[in-house]
Coordinates of C-alpha atoms in Angstrom, one line a residue:
Chain M
X11 CA 32.9 -26.5 -122.9
X12 CA 33.3 -27.8 -119.3
X13 CA 35.7 -25.8 -117.2
X14 CA 38.2 -27.5 -114.9
X15 CA 38.0 -26.7 -111.1
X16 CA 41.1 -24.5 -111.5
X17 CA 39.5 -22.5 -114.3
X18 CA 36.3 -22.2 -112.3
X19 CA 38.2 -20.9 -109.3
X20 CA 40.3 -18.5 -111.3
X21 CA 37.2 -17.1 -113.1
X22 CA 35.1 -16.7 -110.0
X23 CA 37.8 -15.9 -107.5
X24 CA 37.8 -12.0 -107.7
X25 CA 34.0 -11.6 -107.4
X26 CA 33.5 -14.3 -104.9
X27 CA 36.4 -13.2 -102.7
X28 CA 35.1 -9.6 -102.8
X29 CA 31.7 -10.9 -101.6
X30 CA 33.3 -13.0 -98.9
X31 CA 35.5 -10.1 -97.6
X32 CA 32.6 -7.6 -97.7
X33 CA 30.3 -10.1 -95.9
X34 CA 32.9 -10.8 -93.1
X35 CA 33.9 -7.1 -92.6
X36 CA 30.3 -5.8 -92.9
X37 CA 28.8 -8.4 -90.5
X38 CA 31.6 -8.9 -87.9
X39 CA 33.5 -5.7 -88.0
X40 CA 30.8 -3.3 -89.0
X41 CA 32.8 -1.5 -91.8
X42 CA 32.7 -1.3 -95.5
X43 CA 35.6 -2.9 -97.2
X44 CA 36.3 -2.3 -100.9
X45 CA 38.7 -3.8 -103.4
X46 CA 41.6 -1.5 -104.2
X47 CA 45.1 -1.2 -105.5
X48 CA 48.3 -2.3 -103.8
X49 CA 49.4 0.3 -101.2
X50 CA 52.2 2.6 -102.4
X51 CA 53.8 2.7 -99.0
X52 CA 54.1 -0.2 -96.7
X53 CA 55.3 -0.4 -93.1
X54 CA 58.2 -2.7 -92.4
X55 CA 56.3 -4.7 -89.8
X56 CA 53.4 -6.9 -90.9
X57 CA 51.2 -9.8 -90.0
X58 CA 50.6 -12.7 -92.3
X59 CA 47.9 -15.4 -91.7
X60 CA 48.0 -18.7 -93.5
X61 CA 45.0 -21.1 -93.7
X62 CA 45.9 -24.4 -95.3
X63 CA 43.6 -25.9 -97.9
X64 CA 43.5 -29.7 -98.4
X65 CA 41.2 -31.9 -100.5
X66 CA 40.2 -31.4 -104.1
X67 CA 42.6 -28.4 -104.1
X68 CA 45.6 -28.0 -101.9
X69 CA 47.5 -24.9 -101.0
X70 CA 46.8 -21.9 -98.8
X71 CA 44.7 -18.8 -98.4
X72 CA 46.7 -16.0 -96.9
X73 CA 45.9 -12.6 -95.5
X74 CA 48.6 -10.0 -95.1
X75 CA 48.4 -6.6 -93.5
X76 CA 50.9 -4.1 -92.1
X77 CA 51.0 -3.4 -88.4
X78 CA 48.7 -0.4 -88.4
X79 CA 46.1 -2.2 -90.5
X80 CA 46.4 -5.4 -88.4
X81 CA 45.8 -3.5 -85.1
X82 CA 42.9 -1.6 -86.7
X83 CA 41.2 -4.8 -87.9
X84 CA 41.7 -6.4 -84.5
X85 CA 40.2 -3.4 -82.7
X86 CA 37.1 -3.5 -85.0
X87 CA 36.6 -7.2 -84.5
X88 CA 37.1 -7.1 -80.7
X89 CA 35.5 -3.7 -80.1
X90 CA 38.5 -2.7 -78.0
X91 CA 41.4 -0.3 -78.6
X92 CA 45.0 -1.1 -77.9
X93 CA 44.9 -4.8 -78.5
X94 CA 47.9 -6.9 -77.4
X95 CA 49.9 -8.6 -80.1
X96 CA 48.4 -12.0 -79.1
X97 CA 44.9 -10.6 -79.6
X98 CA 45.8 -9.1 -82.9
X99 CA 47.1 -12.5 -84.1
X100 CA 44.0 -14.2 -82.8
X101 CA 41.7 -11.7 -84.4
X102 CA 43.5 -11.7 -87.8
X103 CA 43.4 -15.5 -87.8
X104 CA 39.7 -15.5 -87.2
X105 CA 39.1 -12.9 -90.0
X106 CA 41.2 -15.0 -92.4
X107 CA 39.4 -18.1 -91.4
X108 CA 36.0 -16.5 -92.0
X109 CA 37.0 -15.1 -95.3
X110 CA 38.5 -18.4 -96.5
X111 CA 35.4 -20.3 -95.2
X112 CA 32.9 -17.9 -96.8
X113 CA 34.8 -18.0 -100.1
X114 CA 35.0 -21.8 -100.0
X115 CA 31.2 -22.1 -99.5
X116 CA 30.7 -20.0 -102.7
X117 CA 32.4 -22.7 -104.8
X118 CA 30.1 -25.8 -104.6
X119 CA 32.9 -28.1 -105.7
X120 CA 34.9 -27.1 -102.7
X121 CA 32.3 -26.8 -100.0
X122 CA 32.6 -30.3 -98.6
X123 CA 35.6 -31.5 -100.5
X124 CA 38.2 -29.1 -99.2
X125 CA 39.2 -28.8 -95.5
X126 CA 40.6 -25.6 -93.9
X127 CA 43.4 -25.8 -91.4
X128 CA 43.4 -23.7 -88.2
X129 CA 45.2 -20.4 -88.9
X130 CA 48.9 -19.9 -88.5
X131 CA 50.1 -16.3 -88.0
X132 CA 53.5 -14.9 -88.8
X133 CA 54.6 -11.4 -87.8
X134 CA 57.7 -9.3 -87.8
X135 CA 59.8 -7.1 -90.0
X136 CA 62.1 -9.4 -91.8
X137 CA 60.5 -12.4 -93.3
X138 CA 59.2 -13.6 -96.7
X139 CA 56.6 -16.1 -97.6
X140 CA 57.3 -18.7 -100.2
X141 CA 54.7 -21.1 -101.4
X142 CA 55.3 -24.0 -103.9
X143 CA 54.4 -23.3 -107.5
X144 CA 50.8 -24.0 -108.2
X145 CA 48.2 -23.6 -111.0
X146 CA 46.3 -20.9 -109.1
X147 CA 48.1 -17.8 -107.8
X148 CA 45.7 -14.9 -107.2
X149 CA 45.9 -11.8 -105.1
X150 CA 43.4 -9.1 -104.2
X151 CA 43.9 -5.8 -102.2
X152 CA 41.2 -4.3 -100.0
X153 CA 41.0 -1.0 -98.3
X154 CA 39.2 -0.1 -95.1
X155 CA 39.4 3.7 -94.4
X156 CA 43.1 4.6 -94.7
X157 CA 44.3 1.1 -94.0
X158 CA 44.2 -2.1 -96.1
X159 CA 45.2 -5.7 -96.5
X160 CA 45.8 -8.3 -99.2
X161 CA 44.3 -11.8 -99.6
X162 CA 46.1 -14.4 -101.6
X163 CA 45.2 -17.8 -102.9
X164 CA 48.0 -20.2 -103.9
X165 CA 46.9 -23.7 -104.7
X166 CA 46.7 -26.6 -107.1
X167 CA 44.1 -29.1 -108.0
X168 CA 44.4 -32.4 -106.2
X169 CA 46.1 -33.4 -103.0
Chain Y
X8 CA 13.6 -16.4 -69.2
X9 CA 15.9 -17.8 -66.5
X10 CA 19.7 -17.0 -66.4
X11 CA 21.8 -19.5 -68.3
X12 CA 25.2 -21.1 -67.7
X13 CA 26.8 -21.3 -71.1
X14 CA 29.9 -23.1 -72.3
X15 CA 31.7 -21.6 -75.4
X16 CA 34.2 -23.9 -77.1
X17 CA 36.5 -22.2 -79.7
X18 CA 40.3 -22.2 -80.1
X19 CA 40.1 -18.4 -80.6
X20 CA 39.7 -16.4 -77.4
X21 CA 38.6 -13.4 -79.6
X22 CA 35.8 -15.5 -81.1
X23 CA 34.7 -16.8 -77.6
X24 CA 34.3 -13.2 -76.5
X25 CA 32.4 -12.3 -79.7
X26 CA 30.0 -15.2 -79.2
X27 CA 29.4 -14.1 -75.6
X28 CA 28.9 -10.5 -76.7
X29 CA 26.4 -11.7 -79.3
X30 CA 24.5 -13.8 -76.8
X31 CA 24.1 -10.8 -74.5
X32 CA 23.1 -8.6 -77.5
X33 CA 20.5 -11.2 -78.5
X34 CA 18.9 -10.7 -75.1
X35 CA 20.0 -13.9 -73.4
X36 CA 20.4 -13.6 -69.6
X37 CA 23.8 -15.2 -68.8
X38 CA 24.5 -16.3 -65.2
X39 CA 27.9 -17.6 -66.1
X40 CA 30.0 -18.1 -69.2
X41 CA 32.6 -20.9 -69.2
X42 CA 35.2 -21.1 -72.0
X43 CA 37.3 -23.9 -73.5
X44 CA 39.9 -23.6 -76.2
X45 CA 39.4 -27.2 -77.6
X46 CA 37.1 -30.1 -77.4
X47 CA 39.4 -31.8 -75.0
X48 CA 39.3 -28.8 -72.6
X49 CA 35.5 -28.6 -73.0
X50 CA 35.1 -32.3 -72.0
X51 CA 37.0 -31.5 -68.8
X52 CA 34.7 -28.6 -68.0
X53 CA 31.6 -30.8 -68.6
X54 CA 33.0 -33.5 -66.4
X55 CA 33.3 -31.0 -63.5
X56 CA 30.0 -29.1 -63.9
X57 CA 26.7 -28.9 -65.7
X58 CA 25.7 -26.2 -68.2
X59 CA 22.5 -25.1 -69.8
X60 CA 23.8 -24.4 -73.4
X61 CA 26.9 -25.2 -75.4
X62 CA 28.4 -23.5 -78.4
X63 CA 31.2 -25.1 -80.3
X64 CA 33.4 -24.4 -83.3
X65 CA 34.3 -27.3 -85.6
X66 CA 37.8 -26.6 -86.8
X67 CA 39.9 -26.8 -83.7
X68 CA 43.3 -28.4 -82.9
X69 CA 43.6 -31.4 -80.5
X70 CA 39.9 -32.4 -80.7
X71 CA 37.6 -30.9 -83.3
X72 CA 34.0 -29.9 -82.7
X73 CA 32.5 -33.1 -84.2
X74 CA 34.8 -35.3 -82.2
X75 CA 33.8 -33.3 -79.1
X76 CA 30.1 -33.8 -79.9
X77 CA 30.6 -37.6 -80.3
X78 CA 32.4 -37.7 -76.9
X79 CA 29.7 -35.7 -75.1
X80 CA 27.1 -38.1 -76.5
X81 CA 29.1 -41.3 -75.8
X82 CA 29.9 -40.2 -72.2
X83 CA 26.4 -38.7 -71.5
X84 CA 28.1 -35.5 -70.3
X85 CA 25.3 -33.1 -71.2
X86 CA 22.0 -35.0 -71.6
X87 CA 19.3 -32.7 -72.9
X88 CA 21.6 -29.7 -73.2
X89 CA 21.3 -28.0 -76.6
X90 CA 24.6 -27.8 -78.5
X91 CA 24.9 -25.3 -81.2
X92 CA 27.8 -25.3 -83.7
X93 CA 29.3 -22.0 -84.8
X94 CA 31.6 -22.5 -87.7
X95 CA 32.8 -21.5 -91.1
X96 CA 32.2 -25.1 -92.3
X97 CA 28.9 -24.8 -94.2
X98 CA 28.7 -28.0 -96.3
X99 CA 25.7 -30.2 -96.1
X100 CA 28.0 -33.0 -95.1
X101 CA 29.3 -31.1 -92.1
X102 CA 25.7 -30.1 -91.0
X103 CA 24.5 -33.7 -91.3
X104 CA 27.5 -35.0 -89.4
X105 CA 26.9 -32.4 -86.6
X106 CA 23.2 -33.1 -86.4
X107 CA 23.8 -36.9 -86.3
X108 CA 26.4 -36.3 -83.6
X109 CA 23.8 -34.4 -81.5
X110 CA 24.0 -30.8 -82.5
X111 CA 20.7 -28.9 -82.2
X112 CA 21.7 -25.8 -84.1
X113 CA 24.1 -24.7 -86.7
X114 CA 25.3 -21.1 -87.2
X115 CA 27.7 -20.0 -89.9
X116 CA 30.5 -17.5 -89.3
X117 CA 30.2 -14.6 -90.0
X118 CA 27.0 -14.2 -88.0
X119 CA 24.9 -11.4 -86.5
X120 CA 23.4 -11.2 -83.0
X121 CA 20.0 -11.4 -84.7
X122 CA 20.9 -14.8 -86.2
X123 CA 22.0 -16.0 -82.8
X124 CA 18.7 -14.8 -81.3
X125 CA 16.6 -16.5 -84.0
X126 CA 18.4 -19.9 -83.6
X127 CA 19.1 -20.0 -79.9
X128 CA 16.1 -18.6 -78.2
X129 CA 13.7 -21.3 -79.5
X130 CA 16.2 -24.0 -78.2
X131 CA 16.3 -22.4 -74.8
X132 CA 12.5 -22.1 -74.7
X133 CA 12.1 -25.7 -75.7
X134 CA 14.3 -26.9 -72.9
X135 CA 12.6 -24.6 -70.4
X136 CA 9.1 -25.8 -71.2

């Protein structure tokens, strides 16, 4: 039986996303990153990165991390301690862009048929993200040392 | 190998610094590193001065990397200068478009300094010889 694109994405997403995250963090940040459970405690302040997807699927790929994790990820990517908020946003945007791009390349149907937008970063203590209902709503948590982050995919087939 | 004047085009300042760091780690001698946050800014840089090597992202606001390549070629802003794309876009279609527009190299993010070395040093040596 032939699977639809949505079914293919839902079936392959966890394993392919894990590979993409581990590739990006291992290559560019020099750390091992493993899938994990949702954190029990979260800080009030967080950073959320959104990358828009448009083409054979439309929606967004998001990365969300609390403030401590965001600063840690930025320091690993830039190789500097004490990054400014602008640098943290830039670094997280690039990490999310690389994760989304690496994951997209793993799905042949998406590779050239789905465009990624430049990242948009939201930060603060009092905000919520709402995306339109879609066929695909998936989320994975990852841990690096004592910190962690979530990657979410919310999308539908078609434009 | 002579010291190079390099232009790095990426909307992320963090990524521009990572590319520079990777070039130095790869053993390239850099006389000067110029940076641009978009294709449009990069065209302004090239209209003002010559460079030896250009690295460009593809997904950028204002003017993307492929449009930048087309403009560089149409305006003859960097004749003979190797242009290497560094991007997350890895489809065959993107690679073909980039090569047709004048790119001489294509590196996927995430990348290692070793990959930069393998792809870039032959280009630099070819231009020098």
